[in-house]
XYZ file of C-alpha atoms in Angstrom:
64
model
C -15.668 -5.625 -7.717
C -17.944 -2.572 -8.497
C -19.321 -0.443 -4.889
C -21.742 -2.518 -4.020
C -19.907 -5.825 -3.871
C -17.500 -4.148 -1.546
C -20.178 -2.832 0.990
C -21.239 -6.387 1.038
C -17.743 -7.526 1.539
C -18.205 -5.177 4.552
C -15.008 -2.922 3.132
C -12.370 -6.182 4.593
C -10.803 -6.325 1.217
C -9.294 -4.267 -2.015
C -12.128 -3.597 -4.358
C -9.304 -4.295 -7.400
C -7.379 -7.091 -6.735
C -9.246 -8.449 -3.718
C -6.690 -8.706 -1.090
C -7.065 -8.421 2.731
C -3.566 -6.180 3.161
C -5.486 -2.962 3.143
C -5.122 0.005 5.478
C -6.816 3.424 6.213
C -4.903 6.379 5.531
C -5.364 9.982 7.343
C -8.356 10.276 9.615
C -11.794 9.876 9.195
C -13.496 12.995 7.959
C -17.419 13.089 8.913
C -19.442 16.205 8.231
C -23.769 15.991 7.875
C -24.338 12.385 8.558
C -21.996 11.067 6.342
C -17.958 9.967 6.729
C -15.044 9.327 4.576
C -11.541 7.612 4.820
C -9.288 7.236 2.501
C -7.890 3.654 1.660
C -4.956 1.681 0.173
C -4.170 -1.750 -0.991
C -0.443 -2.616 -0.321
C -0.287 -5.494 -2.489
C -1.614 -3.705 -5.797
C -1.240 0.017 -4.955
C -5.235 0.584 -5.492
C -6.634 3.670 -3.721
C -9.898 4.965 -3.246
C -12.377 6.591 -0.406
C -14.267 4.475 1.647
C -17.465 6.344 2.416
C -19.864 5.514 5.832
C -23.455 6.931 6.027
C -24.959 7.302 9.878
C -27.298 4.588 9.996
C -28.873 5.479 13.916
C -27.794 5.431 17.269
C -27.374 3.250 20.015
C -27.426 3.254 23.937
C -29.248 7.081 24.356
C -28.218 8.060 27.802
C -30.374 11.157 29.649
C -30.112 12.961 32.962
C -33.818 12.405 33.438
């Protein structure tokens, strides 16, 4: 499954072997609009970054 399938796939399973037994390793590093995680598949050892761009915001509360 190249990048793009596994966006679509919304990241839920390994982009090598396809299976859902996949965890998040570390903590998420974000720096400039942008984050990363690194990922693992536990059924075929696969790892790679998963990589989140900031799309917006939501719910803006003020004092005014």
């Amino acid at each position: 499954m190249n990048s793009e399938e596994y966006a679509k796939n919304r990241g839920m399973v390994c982009p090598n072997c396809g299976s859902e037994h996949i965890c998040g390793e570390g903590s998420l590093e974000a720096d400039f609009g942008e984050a990363e995680q690194q990922c693992y598949c536990d059924d075929c050892d696969a790892r790679w970054k998963d990589v989140y761009k900031l799309t917006g915001y939501e719910f803006l509360f003020t004092k005014k």
